[in-house]
mmCIF file of C-alpha atoms in Angstrom:
data_model
loop_
_atom_site.group_PDB
_atom_site.id
_atom_site.type_symbol
_atom_site.label_atom_id
_atom_site.label_comp_id
_atom_site.label_asym_id
_atom_site.label_seq_id
_atom_site.Cartn_x
_atom_site.Cartn_y
_atom_site.Cartn_z
ATOM 1 C CA MET A 25 10.627 14.735 2.751
ATOM 2 C CA ARG A 26 9.266 11.864 1.205
ATOM 3 C CA ALA A 27 6.091 11.507 0.224
ATOM 4 C CA PHE A 28 3.039 9.600 -0.965
ATOM 5 C CA ILE A 29 -0.544 9.610 -1.454
ATOM 6 C CA ALA A 30 -2.839 6.878 0.339
ATOM 7 C CA VAL A 31 -6.140 5.355 1.561
ATOM 8 C CA ASP A 32 -6.136 4.127 5.119
ATOM 9 C CA LEU A 33 -7.468 1.129 5.917
ATOM 10 C CA PRO A 34 -9.974 1.477 8.115
ATOM 11 C CA GLN A 35 -8.961 0.409 11.846
ATOM 12 C CA GLU A 36 -11.323 -2.215 12.490
ATOM 13 C CA PHE A 37 -9.232 -4.574 9.894
ATOM 14 C CA ASN A 38 -5.757 -4.398 12.342
ATOM 15 C CA ASP A 39 -6.697 -7.893 13.932
ATOM 16 C CA LYS A 40 -7.307 -9.593 10.600
ATOM 17 C CA VAL A 41 -4.677 -7.405 9.033
ATOM 18 C CA ALA A 42 -2.247 -9.041 12.375
ATOM 19 C CA ASP A 43 -3.981 -11.973 11.885
ATOM 20 C CA VAL A 44 -2.485 -12.679 8.051
ATOM 21 C CA GLN A 45 1.172 -11.505 9.058
ATOM 22 C CA SER A 46 1.286 -14.071 11.956
ATOM 23 C CA LYS A 47 0.814 -16.910 9.525
ATOM 24 C CA PHE A 48 4.492 -16.228 8.776
ATOM 25 C CA ASN A 49 5.828 -15.768 11.935
ATOM 26 C CA ASP A 50 8.404 -18.220 10.841
ATOM 27 C CA PHE A 51 9.824 -16.465 8.882
ATOM 28 C CA LYS A 52 12.063 -13.084 9.333
ATOM 29 C CA PHE A 53 10.028 -10.617 6.967
ATOM 30 C CA LYS A 54 9.808 -7.262 7.444
ATOM 31 C CA PHE A 55 6.099 -6.449 8.571
ATOM 32 C CA VAL A 56 4.113 -3.378 8.257
ATOM 33 C CA ASP A 57 2.744 -2.458 11.676
ATOM 34 C CA PRO A 58 -0.980 -3.378 11.430
ATOM 35 C CA GLY A 59 -2.146 -0.020 12.272
ATOM 36 C CA ILE A 60 -0.803 1.929 9.508
ATOM 37 C CA VAL A 61 -1.297 -0.946 6.537
ATOM 38 C CA HIS A 62 -2.593 1.490 3.527
ATOM 39 C CA ILE A 63 -2.941 1.572 0.085
ATOM 40 C CA THR A 64 -0.919 3.134 -1.634
ATOM 41 C CA VAL A 65 -2.237 5.504 -4.680
ATOM 42 C CA ARG A 66 0.692 7.374 -5.909
ATOM 43 C CA PHE A 67 4.267 7.605 -4.700
ATOM 44 C CA LEU A 68 5.565 10.974 -4.969
ATOM 45 C CA GLY A 69 9.263 10.359 -3.655
ATOM 46 C CA ASP A 70 11.481 13.302 -2.251
ATOM 47 C CA VAL A 71 9.620 16.416 -2.366
ATOM 48 C CA PRO A 72 10.709 20.114 -1.084
ATOM 49 C CA ASP A 73 8.930 20.662 1.844
ATOM 50 C CA ASP A 74 7.768 24.630 0.125
ATOM 51 C CA LYS A 75 5.741 21.992 -2.595
ATOM 52 C CA ILE A 76 3.410 21.174 -0.283
ATOM 53 C CA PRO A 77 0.928 23.223 -0.003
ATOM 54 C CA ASP A 78 0.843 23.412 -3.768
ATOM 55 C CA ILE A 79 0.454 19.857 -4.066
ATOM 56 C CA SER A 80 -2.326 19.779 -1.638
ATOM 57 C CA ARG A 81 -4.102 22.587 -3.812
ATOM 58 C CA ALA A 82 -3.759 19.988 -6.668
ATOM 59 C CA LEU A 83 -5.153 17.182 -5.006
ATOM 60 C CA ASP A 84 -8.034 19.379 -4.053
ATOM 61 C CA SER A 85 -9.380 18.800 -7.870
ATOM 62 C CA VAL A 86 -9.475 14.785 -7.640
ATOM 63 C CA LYS A 87 -12.474 14.517 -9.063
ATOM 64 C CA CYS A 88 -13.730 10.062 -7.760
ATOM 65 C CA GLU A 89 -16.747 9.878 -6.593
ATOM 66 C CA PRO A 90 -16.871 7.391 -2.995
ATOM 67 C CA PHE A 91 -16.565 3.812 -3.754
ATOM 68 C CA GLU A 92 -17.069 0.292 -1.912
ATOM 69 C CA ALA A 93 -13.537 -1.668 -2.311
ATOM 70 C CA HIS A 94 -13.024 -5.431 -0.883
ATOM 71 C CA VAL A 95 -9.881 -6.247 0.759
ATOM 72 C CA LYS A 96 -9.327 -9.891 0.179
ATOM 73 C CA GLY A 97 -6.522 -11.654 -0.653
ATOM 74 C CA VAL A 98 -2.561 -12.727 0.001
ATOM 75 C CA GLY A 99 -0.343 -12.050 -3.307
ATOM 76 C CA VAL A 100 2.746 -11.201 -3.617
ATOM 77 C CA PHE A 101 5.457 -9.068 -5.745
ATOM 78 C CA PRO A 102 7.338 -9.593 -8.474
ATOM 79 C CA LYS A 103 6.587 -13.581 -8.468
ATOM 80 C CA PRO A 104 6.027 -16.603 -5.629
ATOM 81 C CA LYS A 105 9.555 -17.775 -6.435
ATOM 82 C CA PHE A 106 11.128 -14.857 -6.249
ATOM 83 C CA THR A 107 9.180 -12.554 -3.467
ATOM 84 C CA LYS A 108 9.883 -8.990 -2.005
ATOM 85 C CA VAL A 109 6.731 -8.064 -1.245
ATOM 86 C CA ILE A 110 3.957 -9.893 0.464
ATOM 87 C CA TRP A 111 0.335 -7.560 0.172
ATOM 88 C CA LEU A 112 -3.593 -7.586 0.504
ATOM 89 C CA GLY A 113 -5.466 -7.354 -2.850
ATOM 90 C CA CYS A 114 -7.697 -4.414 -2.954
ATOM 91 C CA GLU A 115 -10.377 -4.338 -5.620
ATOM 92 C CA GLY A 116 -12.713 -0.922 -6.518
ATOM 93 C CA ASN A 117 -12.733 1.573 -8.503
ATOM 94 C CA PHE A 118 -9.376 2.690 -7.573
ATOM 95 C CA ASP A 119 -7.745 2.591 -11.266
ATOM 96 C CA LYS A 120 -10.044 5.246 -11.629
ATOM 97 C CA LEU A 121 -8.893 6.833 -8.082
ATOM 98 C CA TYR A 122 -4.990 6.772 -9.747
ATOM 99 C CA GLU A 123 -6.254 8.429 -12.517
ATOM 100 C CA SER A 124 -7.418 11.262 -11.159
ATOM 101 C CA VAL A 125 -4.936 11.548 -8.451
ATOM 102 C CA THR A 126 -1.907 10.933 -11.033
ATOM 103 C CA ASP A 127 -3.524 13.934 -13.395
ATOM 104 C CA SER A 128 -4.560 16.334 -10.738
ATOM 105 C CA LEU A 129 -0.720 16.167 -10.559
ATOM 106 C CA SER A 130 0.480 15.996 -14.342
ATOM 107 C CA SER A 131 2.065 19.749 -13.550
ATOM 108 C CA PHE A 132 4.591 18.379 -11.088
ATOM 109 C CA GLU A 133 7.142 16.313 -12.457
ATOM 110 C CA PHE A 134 7.515 13.057 -10.237
ATOM 111 C CA GLU A 135 9.065 10.118 -11.120
ATOM 112 C CA PRO A 136 6.836 8.232 -13.712
ATOM 113 C CA ASN A 137 5.881 5.077 -11.651
ATOM 114 C CA LEU A 138 8.010 2.287 -13.699
ATOM 115 C CA HIS A 139 4.993 -0.686 -12.729
ATOM 116 C CA ARG A 140 1.272 -0.473 -14.064
ATOM 117 C CA PHE A 141 -0.719 0.594 -10.847
ATOM 118 C CA SER A 142 -1.836 -2.208 -8.889
ATOM 119 C CA ALA A 143 -4.475 -1.426 -5.750
ATOM 120 C CA HIS A 144 -2.303 -3.222 -2.951
ATOM 121 C CA ALA A 145 -1.578 -2.704 1.082
ATOM 122 C CA THR A 146 1.935 -4.255 1.483
ATOM 123 C CA LEU A 147 2.015 -6.382 4.158
ATOM 124 C CA ALA A 148 5.631 -7.157 4.525
ATOM 125 C CA ARG A 149 9.386 -6.947 2.866
ATOM 126 C CA VAL A 150 11.087 -9.981 2.167
ATOM 127 C CA LYS A 151 14.481 -9.307 2.122
ATOM 128 C CA TYR A 152 15.645 -13.425 2.306
ATOM 129 C CA LEU A 153 13.690 -16.622 1.757
ATOM 130 C CA PRO A 154 15.939 -19.232 2.514
ATOM 131 C CA ARG A 155 15.291 -22.298 -0.289
ATOM 132 C CA LYS A 156 14.450 -25.096 2.675
ATOM 133 C CA LYS A 157 11.699 -22.692 3.592
ATOM 134 C CA LYS A 158 10.291 -22.047 0.284
ATOM 135 C CA THR A 159 7.740 -24.826 -0.178
ATOM 136 C CA GLU A 160 6.013 -23.443 3.570
ATOM 137 C CA PHE A 161 6.429 -20.343 2.101
ATOM 138 C CA LEU A 162 4.421 -21.343 -0.949
ATOM 139 C CA GLU A 163 1.722 -23.399 1.036
ATOM 140 C CA ILE A 164 1.159 -20.265 3.257
ATOM 141 C CA LEU A 165 0.852 -18.410 0.122
ATOM 142 C CA ASP A 166 -2.293 -20.596 -1.189
ATOM 143 C CA GLU A 167 -3.554 -21.280 2.027
ATOM 144 C CA LEU A 168 -4.096 -17.184 1.860
ATOM 145 C CA LYS A 169 -5.077 -16.412 -1.811
ATOM 146 C CA ASP A 170 -8.499 -16.039 -0.871
ATOM 147 C CA VAL A 171 -8.235 -14.764 2.665
ATOM 148 C CA ASP A 172 -11.315 -12.127 2.993
ATOM 149 C CA ILE A 173 -9.892 -9.073 5.581
ATOM 150 C CA GLY A 174 -13.118 -7.124 4.647
ATOM 151 C CA VAL A 175 -15.351 -4.140 3.148
ATOM 152 C CA MET A 176 -14.581 -0.412 3.396
ATOM 153 C CA GLN A 177 -16.055 3.017 2.259
ATOM 154 C CA VAL A 178 -13.135 4.997 0.211
ATOM 155 C CA ASP A 179 -14.214 7.903 0.530
ATOM 156 C CA ALA A 180 -10.564 10.145 0.926
ATOM 157 C CA VAL A 181 -7.602 10.043 0.408
ATOM 158 C CA LYS A 182 -4.019 11.264 2.191
ATOM 159 C CA LEU A 183 -1.367 13.129 1.444
ATOM 160 C CA LYS A 184 1.125 11.460 3.638
ATOM 161 C CA LYS A 185 4.980 11.928 4.412
ATOM 162 C CA SER A 186 6.754 9.236 5.105
ATOM 163 C CA VAL A 187 9.846 9.231 8.373
ATOM 164 C CA LEU A 188 11.899 5.567 7.631
ATOM 165 C CA THR A 189 13.096 4.493 10.893
ATOM 166 C CA PRO A 190 15.373 1.668 11.998
ATOM 167 C CA GLN A 191 12.367 0.468 13.745
ATOM 168 C CA GLY A 192 9.785 1.310 10.586
ATOM 169 C CA PRO A 193 8.525 3.544 8.904
ATOM 170 C CA LEU A 194 6.609 6.585 10.424
ATOM 171 C CA TYR A 195 3.515 8.628 8.543
ATOM 172 C CA GLU A 196 2.055 12.036 9.632
ATOM 173 C CA THR A 197 -1.211 12.849 7.342
ATOM 174 C CA LEU A 198 -0.398 16.179 5.597
ATOM 175 C CA HIS A 199 -3.212 16.636 3.721
ATOM 176 C CA GLU A 200 -6.956 15.092 3.088
ATOM 177 C CA VAL A 201 -9.144 15.414 0.157
ATOM 178 C CA SER A 202 -12.634 13.980 0.526
ATOM 179 C CA LEU A 203 -13.877 12.171 -2.707
ATOM 180 C CA LYS A 204 -17.001 13.810 -4.302
#
């Protein structure tokens, strides 16, 4: 199964997330349903079903105190003139959480992360951005660079299963670890 470890955004952020996404309605982007927008701490990839209990036990050893996080600002990967992902920025103790999650999973042979960890919540994927719409897109990005979604308490990480469907991904929480 396709699996990842994440921090969910609180439900009370859904309307603000949807409002930010609506600014891009004139584009044909693939938006993430606001109700499932999350911060991926570690993508695991395809994991054999029989490894899930071992991964869950390993995650129970995560050592990171709960912390406050600020979700604000819209950005893109890899760069504004060649955008593939539109995201919300997330400030907080995510580097410590990422390190602890990574340490707890060190005995497993997951693919290494190719990019430096950067806490973010994906809002949309961009397959195509017409050249004639690029200026409009960059103006909207600039307008949203300081948008404030809110402050949240990060007190748990979740091991999730992802099933990709034509309508978008479906997520199921397989294990939850309370931070302490």
